[in-house]
Short mmCIF file of C-alpha atoms in Angstrom, two decimals:
data_model
loop_
_atom_site.label_atom_id
_atom_site.label_comp_id
_atom_site.label_asym_id
_atom_site.label_seq_id
_atom_site.Cartn_x
_atom_site.Cartn_y
_atom_site.Cartn_z
CA MET A 1 0.00 0.00 0.00
CA PRO A 2 1.54 3.38 -0.96
CA GLN A 3 2.82 5.53 1.90
CA ARG A 4 0.76 8.66 2.35
CA HIS A 5 2.88 11.77 2.40
CA PRO A 6 2.46 14.10 5.39
CA GLU A 7 0.42 17.14 4.49
CA THR A 8 2.15 20.47 4.03
CA SER A 9 0.38 23.62 5.19
CA THR A 10 1.95 26.07 2.76
CA THR A 11 2.77 26.07 -0.92
CA ASP A 12 6.18 27.65 -0.31
CA ARG A 13 9.15 25.69 -1.63
CA LEU A 14 11.98 25.40 0.89
CA VAL A 15 15.35 24.25 -0.42
CA ILE A 16 17.94 23.06 2.12
CA VAL A 17 21.49 22.99 0.76
CA GLY A 18 23.34 20.43 2.83
CA ASN A 19 22.32 16.96 3.98
CA GLY A 20 24.64 16.82 6.97
CA MET A 21 23.61 16.58 10.61
CA ALA A 22 22.37 20.18 10.84
CA GLY A 23 20.35 20.03 7.62
CA HIS A 24 18.83 16.70 8.58
CA ARG A 25 17.98 17.88 12.08
CA LEU A 26 16.12 20.81 10.50
CA VAL A 27 14.12 18.41 8.32
CA GLU A 28 13.12 16.37 11.38
CA ALA A 29 12.14 19.54 13.25
CA LEU A 30 10.00 20.79 10.36
CA LEU A 31 8.17 17.46 10.13
CA ALA A 32 7.27 17.73 13.81
CA ARG A 33 5.49 21.06 13.34
CA PRO A 34 1.83 21.57 12.45
CA GLU A 35 2.62 23.44 9.26
CA ARG A 36 5.63 23.21 7.01
CA PRO A 37 6.67 24.13 3.49
CA ALA A 38 7.35 21.70 0.67
CA ILE A 39 10.98 20.63 1.10
CA THR A 40 13.84 19.84 -1.25
CA VAL A 41 17.18 18.72 0.21
CA ILE A 42 20.41 18.80 -1.79
CA GLY A 43 23.49 16.94 -0.55
CA ALA A 44 26.93 16.97 -2.14
CA GLU A 45 27.71 13.50 -0.81
CA THR A 46 26.14 10.46 -2.45
CA ALA A 47 25.01 8.99 0.89
CA PRO A 48 21.99 10.25 2.86
CA ALA A 49 22.61 12.09 6.13
CA TYR A 50 24.72 10.22 8.66
CA ASN A 51 26.13 10.80 12.14
CA ARG A 52 29.62 12.26 11.70
CA ILE A 53 30.27 11.93 15.43
CA LEU A 54 30.45 8.15 14.87
CA LEU A 55 33.15 8.34 12.20
CA SER A 56 35.80 7.68 14.85
CA PRO A 57 34.43 4.29 15.99
CA LEU A 58 33.85 3.47 12.32
CA LEU A 59 37.52 4.14 11.58
CA ALA A 60 38.54 2.09 14.62
CA GLY A 61 36.55 -0.86 13.29
CA GLU A 62 34.15 -0.74 16.25
CA MET A 63 31.02 0.04 14.23
CA GLU A 64 29.45 -0.93 10.93
CA ARG A 65 28.78 1.67 8.24
CA ASP A 66 24.99 1.25 8.30
CA ALA A 67 24.87 2.23 11.98
CA LEU A 68 25.81 5.81 11.05
CA THR A 69 22.84 6.45 8.72
CA LEU A 70 20.26 8.80 10.22
CA ARG A 71 17.49 8.13 7.66
CA SER A 72 17.40 6.19 4.43
CA ALA A 73 16.66 7.74 1.05
CA GLU A 74 13.35 5.85 1.11
CA TRP A 75 12.37 7.63 4.32
CA TYR A 76 12.69 11.03 2.63
CA ALA A 77 10.41 9.85 -0.18
CA GLU A 78 7.87 8.53 2.31
CA GLN A 79 7.78 11.97 3.95
CA GLY A 80 7.17 13.68 0.61
CA ILE A 81 10.63 15.28 0.65
CA GLU A 82 12.62 15.60 -2.56
CA LEU A 83 16.17 14.39 -1.87
CA ILE A 84 18.94 15.14 -4.37
CA LEU A 85 22.30 13.53 -3.61
CA GLY A 86 25.70 13.75 -5.24
CA GLU A 87 25.21 17.29 -6.55
CA ARG A 88 26.82 20.49 -5.35
CA VAL A 89 25.13 23.89 -5.63
CA GLU A 90 27.37 26.19 -7.63
CA SER A 91 25.38 29.40 -7.95
CA ILE A 92 22.40 31.24 -6.50
CA ASP A 93 20.40 33.86 -8.40
CA ARG A 94 18.84 35.86 -5.60
CA THR A 95 16.75 37.99 -7.95
CA SER A 96 14.92 35.09 -9.59
CA ARG A 97 15.32 32.85 -6.52
CA ARG A 98 16.89 30.03 -8.49
CA LEU A 99 19.95 27.93 -7.85
CA THR A 100 22.06 25.78 -10.15
CA THR A 101 23.98 22.61 -9.29
CA ASP A 102 27.18 21.26 -10.82
CA ALA A 103 25.01 18.78 -12.75
CA GLY A 104 23.21 21.66 -14.46
CA ARG A 105 20.03 21.19 -12.46
CA GLU A 106 18.06 24.39 -11.78
CA LEU A 107 15.72 24.71 -8.81
CA SER A 108 13.43 27.52 -7.69
CA TYR A 109 12.95 28.39 -4.02
CA ASP A 110 10.81 30.63 -1.87
CA ARG A 111 13.07 30.09 1.14
CA LEU A 112 16.64 28.83 1.06
CA VAL A 113 18.66 27.37 3.94
CA LEU A 114 22.42 27.04 3.61
CA ALA A 115 23.61 24.21 5.85
CA THR A 116 26.85 23.55 4.02
CA GLY A 117 28.87 22.75 7.14
CA SER A 118 32.62 23.18 7.25
CA THR A 119 35.87 22.04 5.68
CA PRO A 120 39.01 20.87 7.50
CA ALA A 121 41.50 23.60 8.29
CA ARG A 122 44.93 23.15 6.75
CA PRO A 123 48.17 24.57 8.14
CA PRO A 124 50.56 26.40 5.79
CA VAL A 125 53.08 23.56 5.70
CA PRO A 126 55.15 22.53 2.65
CA GLY A 127 54.24 19.06 1.45
CA LEU A 128 50.61 19.15 2.52
CA GLU A 129 49.54 18.49 -1.07
CA LEU A 130 51.44 15.18 -1.29
CA PRO A 131 49.63 11.90 -1.95
CA GLY A 132 49.09 10.11 1.33
CA VAL A 133 48.00 13.26 3.21
CA HIS A 134 44.41 12.97 4.44
CA VAL A 135 41.77 14.83 6.41
CA PHE A 136 39.13 13.19 8.63
CA ARG A 137 35.74 14.71 8.00
CA ASP A 138 33.42 12.37 6.10
CA LEU A 139 32.77 8.78 5.06
CA HIS A 140 35.17 9.06 2.13
CA ASP A 141 37.94 10.14 4.50
CA ALA A 142 37.23 7.28 6.91
CA ASP A 143 37.35 4.78 4.04
CA ALA A 144 40.60 6.27 2.72
CA LEU A 145 42.23 6.08 6.15
CA ALA A 146 41.10 2.48 6.61
CA ARG A 147 42.76 1.59 3.30
CA ALA A 148 45.90 3.50 4.28
CA ALA A 149 46.09 1.51 7.51
CA GLU A 150 46.05 -1.72 5.48
CA ALA A 151 48.80 -0.50 3.14
CA GLY A 152 51.21 1.21 5.55
CA ARG A 153 52.65 0.96 9.03
CA ASN A 154 53.50 4.49 10.22
CA ALA A 155 51.07 7.39 10.55
CA VAL A 156 51.43 10.98 11.71
CA VAL A 157 48.36 12.85 12.96
CA ILE A 158 48.56 16.65 13.08
CA GLY A 159 46.33 18.06 15.82
CA GLY A 160 45.88 17.25 19.50
CA GLY A 161 42.21 18.17 19.81
CA LEU A 162 39.29 15.77 19.98
CA LEU A 163 39.26 14.90 16.26
CA GLY A 164 43.03 14.37 16.13
CA LEU A 165 42.95 12.10 19.17
CA GLU A 166 40.13 10.04 17.72
CA ALA A 167 41.83 9.70 14.35
CA ALA A 168 45.08 8.68 16.04
CA GLU A 169 43.38 6.12 18.23
CA GLY A 170 41.39 4.74 15.29
CA LEU A 171 44.54 4.21 13.22
CA ARG A 172 46.32 2.67 16.21
CA LYS A 173 43.50 0.18 16.64
CA ARG A 174 43.94 -0.74 12.99
CA GLY A 175 47.54 -1.70 13.70
CA MET A 176 49.49 1.42 12.77
CA GLN A 177 52.32 3.04 14.71
CA VAL A 178 50.95 6.54 15.27
CA SER A 179 52.74 9.78 16.14
CA LEU A 180 50.49 12.64 17.28
CA LEU A 181 51.65 16.27 16.92
CA GLN A 182 50.22 19.01 19.13
CA ARG A 183 51.65 22.51 18.77
CA GLU A 184 50.36 23.59 22.20
CA ASP A 185 51.85 22.50 25.54
CA ARG A 186 49.08 19.98 26.18
CA LEU A 187 46.39 17.93 24.51
CA MET A 188 42.92 19.44 24.18
CA ASN A 189 44.19 22.77 25.49
CA ARG A 190 40.84 24.49 24.87
CA GLN A 191 38.96 22.15 27.19
CA LEU A 192 41.42 20.76 29.75
CA ASP A 193 43.71 22.18 32.37
CA LEU A 194 47.28 20.91 32.60
CA THR A 195 46.56 18.16 35.13
CA ALA A 196 43.69 16.61 33.16
CA ALA A 197 45.68 16.91 29.92
CA ARG A 198 48.64 15.12 31.48
CA LEU A 199 46.37 12.32 32.72
CA LEU A 200 44.97 11.98 29.22
CA GLU A 201 48.43 12.00 27.66
CA SER A 202 49.68 9.35 30.08
CA GLU A 203 46.74 7.08 29.30
CA LEU A 204 47.17 7.43 25.54
CA ARG A 205 50.93 6.88 25.73
CA GLY A 206 50.21 3.71 27.67
CA ARG A 207 48.10 2.54 24.75
CA GLY A 208 50.99 3.02 22.36
CA LEU A 209 50.53 6.52 20.89
CA ASP A 210 53.71 8.54 20.36
CA ILE A 211 52.71 12.04 21.49
CA HIS A 212 54.69 15.21 20.76
CA THR A 213 53.51 18.43 22.46
CA ASP A 214 55.00 21.86 21.71
CA ALA A 215 55.61 20.38 18.28
CA GLN A 216 56.22 22.71 15.35
CA LEU A 217 55.82 20.97 12.00
CA GLU A 218 58.42 22.22 9.53
CA ARG A 219 57.45 20.25 6.42
CA LEU A 220 56.30 16.93 5.01
CA GLU A 221 58.75 14.96 2.87
CA ALA A 222 58.17 12.71 -0.15
CA ASN A 223 59.87 9.52 -1.26
CA ALA A 224 61.15 8.78 -4.76
CA GLU A 225 57.61 7.97 -5.94
CA GLY A 226 56.31 11.34 -4.72
CA GLN A 227 54.35 9.80 -1.84
CA VAL A 228 54.54 11.32 1.65
CA CYS A 229 57.10 9.42 3.72
CA ALA A 230 58.04 11.60 6.71
CA ALA A 231 57.21 14.63 8.85
CA LEU A 232 60.08 16.91 9.86
CA LEU A 233 59.71 18.98 13.05
CA ALA A 234 61.39 22.31 13.75
CA ASP A 235 63.65 20.71 16.37
CA GLY A 236 65.03 18.28 13.77
CA THR A 237 62.90 15.28 14.74
CA ARG A 238 62.00 13.17 11.73
CA LEU A 239 58.96 10.92 11.96
CA ALA A 240 58.28 8.16 9.44
CA ALA A 241 54.86 8.53 7.80
CA ASP A 242 53.17 6.24 5.30
CA CYS A 243 50.13 8.47 5.79
CA VAL A 244 49.48 11.86 7.42
CA VAL A 245 46.16 13.04 8.86
CA VAL A 246 45.44 16.76 9.25
CA ALA A 247 42.98 17.36 12.11
CA ILE A 248 43.60 20.88 13.40
CA GLY A 249 40.06 22.23 13.28
CA ILE A 250 37.40 23.36 10.84
CA VAL A 251 36.67 26.35 8.60
CA PRO A 252 33.07 27.39 7.74
CA GLN A 253 32.05 26.33 4.24
CA ALA A 254 30.87 29.82 3.33
CA GLU A 255 31.89 30.02 -0.32
CA LEU A 256 28.32 29.66 -1.58
CA GLY A 257 27.38 32.69 0.51
CA ARG A 258 30.19 34.67 -1.08
CA VAL A 259 29.14 33.61 -4.57
CA ALA A 260 25.61 34.79 -3.79
CA GLU A 261 27.04 38.09 -2.45
CA LEU A 262 25.62 37.54 1.03
CA GLU A 263 27.34 39.12 3.99
CA VAL A 264 30.22 36.81 4.91
CA ASN A 265 32.89 37.29 7.53
CA ARG A 266 34.47 34.03 8.69
CA GLY A 267 31.06 32.40 8.21
CA ILE A 268 27.80 33.45 6.57
CA VAL A 269 26.50 36.21 8.84
CA VAL A 270 23.02 35.68 10.32
CA ASP A 271 20.77 37.46 12.80
CA GLU A 272 18.95 35.92 15.77
CA TRP A 273 16.48 34.27 13.36
CA LEU A 274 19.31 32.65 11.38
CA THR A 275 18.47 35.00 8.50
CA THR A 276 21.14 36.49 6.24
CA ASN A 277 21.04 39.97 4.75
CA ASP A 278 18.69 38.44 2.16
CA PRO A 279 15.39 37.79 4.00
CA ALA A 280 14.69 34.73 1.83
CA ILE A 281 17.99 33.03 2.70
CA HIS A 282 19.01 31.50 6.03
CA ALA A 283 22.20 29.81 7.21
CA LEU A 284 22.55 27.16 9.88
CA GLY A 285 25.25 25.28 11.77
CA GLU A 286 28.97 25.27 11.08
CA CYS A 287 28.73 27.49 8.00
CA CYS A 288 27.06 30.40 9.81
CA GLU A 289 28.35 33.18 12.04
CA HIS A 290 26.21 34.87 14.70
CA ARG A 291 27.58 37.92 16.50
CA GLY A 292 31.12 36.83 15.72
CA ASN A 293 30.62 33.27 16.96
CA LEU A 294 31.24 30.11 14.95
CA TYR A 295 29.93 26.64 15.78
CA GLY A 296 31.41 23.17 15.97
CA LEU A 297 29.37 21.52 18.74
CA VAL A 298 25.91 20.08 18.28
CA GLU A 299 24.22 21.71 21.31
CA PRO A 300 24.12 25.30 19.99
CA ILE A 301 23.34 24.05 16.48
CA TRP A 302 20.34 22.09 17.75
CA ARG A 303 19.06 25.28 19.40
CA GLN A 304 19.53 27.10 16.10
CA VAL A 305 17.46 24.39 14.40
CA GLU A 306 14.49 24.97 16.72
CA VAL A 307 14.57 28.72 16.13
CA LEU A 308 14.81 28.35 12.37
CA ALA A 309 12.11 25.67 12.20
CA ASP A 310 9.71 27.99 14.01
CA LYS A 311 10.67 30.81 11.69
CA LEU A 312 10.13 28.75 8.56
CA CYS A 313 6.80 27.40 9.80
CA ARG A 314 5.62 30.84 10.88
CA ALA A 315 5.33 29.69 14.48
CA ASN A 316 4.63 32.35 17.09
CA ALA A 317 4.99 32.56 20.85
CA GLU A 318 1.23 32.20 21.46
CA ARG A 319 1.01 28.69 20.02
CA ALA A 320 4.55 27.53 20.65
CA SER A 321 4.83 24.64 23.06
CA ALA A 322 6.53 25.27 26.40
CA GLU A 323 9.79 23.72 25.31
CA ARG A 324 9.80 25.90 22.16
CA ALA A 325 8.81 29.17 23.80
CA GLU A 326 12.43 30.19 24.10
CA SER A 327 13.05 29.71 20.37
CA ALA A 328 10.23 32.18 19.66
CA GLN A 329 12.55 34.86 21.00
CA GLY A 330 15.26 34.03 18.47
CA TYR A 331 18.64 32.38 18.87
CA VAL A 332 20.61 33.47 21.94
CA GLU A 333 24.19 32.48 22.74
CA LYS A 334 24.57 30.34 25.84
CA PRO A 335 27.50 28.70 27.59
CA THR A 336 28.14 25.19 26.34
CA ALA A 337 29.54 22.23 28.20
CA THR A 338 31.88 19.93 26.31
CA LYS A 339 31.03 16.28 26.82
CA LEU A 340 33.76 14.18 25.31
CA LYS A 341 34.35 10.47 24.93
CA VAL A 342 37.91 9.93 23.78
CA SER A 343 38.65 6.26 23.18
CA GLY A 344 36.85 5.15 26.31
CA ILE A 345 38.07 8.07 28.43
CA SER A 346 35.32 10.30 29.81
CA LEU A 347 35.84 14.07 29.92
CA TYR A 348 33.45 16.86 30.83
CA ALA A 349 34.39 20.52 30.87
CA PHE A 350 32.95 24.02 30.76
CA GLY A 351 34.09 27.52 31.53
CA PRO A 352 37.70 28.77 31.73
CA THR A 353 40.55 26.27 31.49
CA GLU A 354 42.81 28.52 33.58
CA PRO A 355 41.83 30.18 36.90
CA GLU A 356 41.80 33.93 37.32
CA PRO A 357 43.12 35.63 40.48
CA GLU A 358 39.55 36.02 41.83
CA HIS A 359 38.76 32.31 41.46
CA GLU A 360 38.69 29.86 44.33
CA VAL A 361 40.07 26.56 43.06
CA LEU A 362 38.78 23.26 44.43
CA SER A 363 40.42 20.08 43.19
CA TYR A 364 40.33 16.35 43.83
CA ARG A 365 42.43 13.55 42.39
CA ASP A 366 42.33 9.79 42.87
CA PRO A 367 45.32 8.31 40.98
CA GLN A 368 44.22 4.72 41.59
CA GLN A 369 40.80 5.26 40.04
CA GLY A 370 42.05 7.73 37.43
CA ASP A 371 39.59 10.40 38.58
CA TYR A 372 40.24 14.14 38.63
CA ARG A 373 37.97 17.13 39.28
CA ARG A 374 38.74 20.81 39.35
CA LEU A 375 36.16 23.48 40.06
CA LEU A 376 36.47 27.25 39.70
CA LEU A 377 34.27 29.38 41.96
CA ARG A 378 33.84 33.11 42.24
CA ASP A 379 31.98 34.44 45.31
CA GLY A 380 30.55 30.98 45.93
CA ARG A 381 29.27 30.55 42.36
CA LEU A 382 30.61 27.94 39.99
CA GLU A 383 32.15 29.29 36.78
CA GLY A 384 34.16 26.40 35.42
CA ALA A 385 34.82 22.70 35.82
CA VAL A 386 37.11 20.04 34.40
CA LEU A 387 36.22 16.41 35.09
CA TYR A 388 38.32 13.45 33.99
CA GLY A 389 37.32 9.83 34.56
CA ASP A 390 34.13 9.98 36.62
CA THR A 391 32.03 12.63 34.88
CA ALA A 392 28.62 11.70 36.32
CA SER A 393 28.28 14.98 38.23
CA GLY A 394 29.20 17.13 35.23
CA PRO A 395 25.65 18.02 34.15
CA TRP A 396 24.72 18.98 37.74
CA TYR A 397 27.75 21.27 38.02
CA PHE A 398 26.84 22.86 34.69
CA GLU A 399 23.23 23.36 35.78
CA GLN A 400 24.38 25.18 38.94
CA ALA A 401 26.75 27.35 36.92
CA LEU A 402 24.01 28.34 34.45
CA ALA A 403 21.67 29.19 37.32
CA GLY A 404 24.36 31.29 39.02
CA ARG A 405 23.50 29.55 42.26
CA ASP A 406 25.40 30.37 45.43
CA LEU A 407 26.96 27.06 46.48
CA SER A 408 28.51 28.26 49.74
CA ASP A 409 26.21 26.00 51.78
CA CYS A 410 27.54 22.88 50.05
CA ARG A 411 31.12 23.95 49.41
CA ALA A 412 32.51 21.20 51.64
CA ALA A 413 30.77 18.52 49.57
CA LEU A 414 31.16 19.97 46.08
CA LEU A 415 34.03 17.69 45.11
CA LEU A 416 32.20 14.63 46.43
CA GLY A 417 29.65 14.84 43.64
CA ALA A 418 26.14 16.02 42.84
CA ALA A 419 24.21 13.87 45.33
CA ASP A 420 26.17 14.96 48.42
CA ALA A 421 26.27 18.60 47.39
CA GLN A 422 22.57 18.71 46.54
CA ALA A 423 21.70 17.11 49.89
CA LEU A 424 23.51 19.90 51.74
CA LEU A 425 21.75 22.52 49.63
CA ASP A 426 18.38 20.94 50.39
CA ASP A 427 19.15 20.82 54.11
CA ALA A 428 20.19 24.48 54.10
CA SER A 429 17.00 25.41 52.26
CA ASN A 430 14.81 23.50 54.71
CA GLU A 431 16.51 25.08 57.70
CA SER A 432 16.11 28.63 56.41
CA PRO A 433 13.56 30.52 58.55
CA GLN A 434 10.40 31.49 56.74
CA ARG A 435 9.55 35.16 56.63
CA PRO A 436 6.24 36.21 58.19
CA ALA A 437 3.41 36.39 55.70
CA LYS A 438 3.09 40.16 56.02
CA GLU A 439 6.77 40.56 55.15
CA ALA A 440 6.47 38.20 52.20
CA ALA A 441 3.60 40.25 50.89
#
């Protein structure tokens, strides 16, 4: 029996350029609303949307390819959504509201969403163009690295952030000898303090990774066949490399915005409604820039999705559900906690990585269990935390920080975890004398 397509409440044609996680999340959000436009999705990759966060376990051989797929191509058809894969949008005519793909396809739109994501950043290093140099961003990259692991023995990974660590660990699990280069003094320097970073480094060294911090890459060298064969550091260290992975960060994929003569800084500039300087065009996720901020974590992007879905469906505050009432006010920047899972090592962090003079520092370390916690308080209020190992209390700490709650009553138990600290707060609240009714009035 044919699948009945969900009804659309408007005749507007919405075209979403990008079938990555942000674009797909927007599709799901639009389907959940009482009215939505007719939708066309264009993806440059040949595969339907998949979970990029799971590329690391895929590379490590811990997960099958099908487990990454968010929705099949058949699902889009069942929802009445036109899905175009394997084509890249090359130009946008804002006057006629038409776009053209590299296959020569022309599409009209009433509203256009650019969710083109990002591209891997590349350092200005000689030899980066050599065969055997890879990035780690999509399914094609994961497949290429898996093949490289079968063909070679030595790998060099450039970048000591989350992506670099995961790529290094994935290649190690495939049997390669891996050297990891980090130009800063510690791994994950944007999330971890020195103690947590050293614990992480020690654990990864114990697993067989060769880690170089304060490493300045001078150049990559080629063998007689023109294939990359080594990485030379500024201090003269030479590391054998049958393959090199560049994982130093991302750059917004904003070129389509430039071609369309939208306002572009580092990313495509949007307002609180994720709208560009053209009211018919929106940008979302890693390709956009809001008040100077760029995005690489899913939490703020998911909040952007809710705002934009309401905007596109003409939702208003009066009929928005309670959980969507905030999005009716537009996108607002909020602090974000980083929840990381690096090769079986749990990390949770938010706020400053280094204390300021006004901060009170509370710390706890259990070497036998591999647990470490460091909290930063100012006037009794939590402003930052780094948790390594046991991260169960991380969300509670973050909730208290967002609320700006005075934690003086439970200071003695803060490092013991959420349950003990909350119990002291509850006791203090229950013991507080109640004001007379006339005073409360």
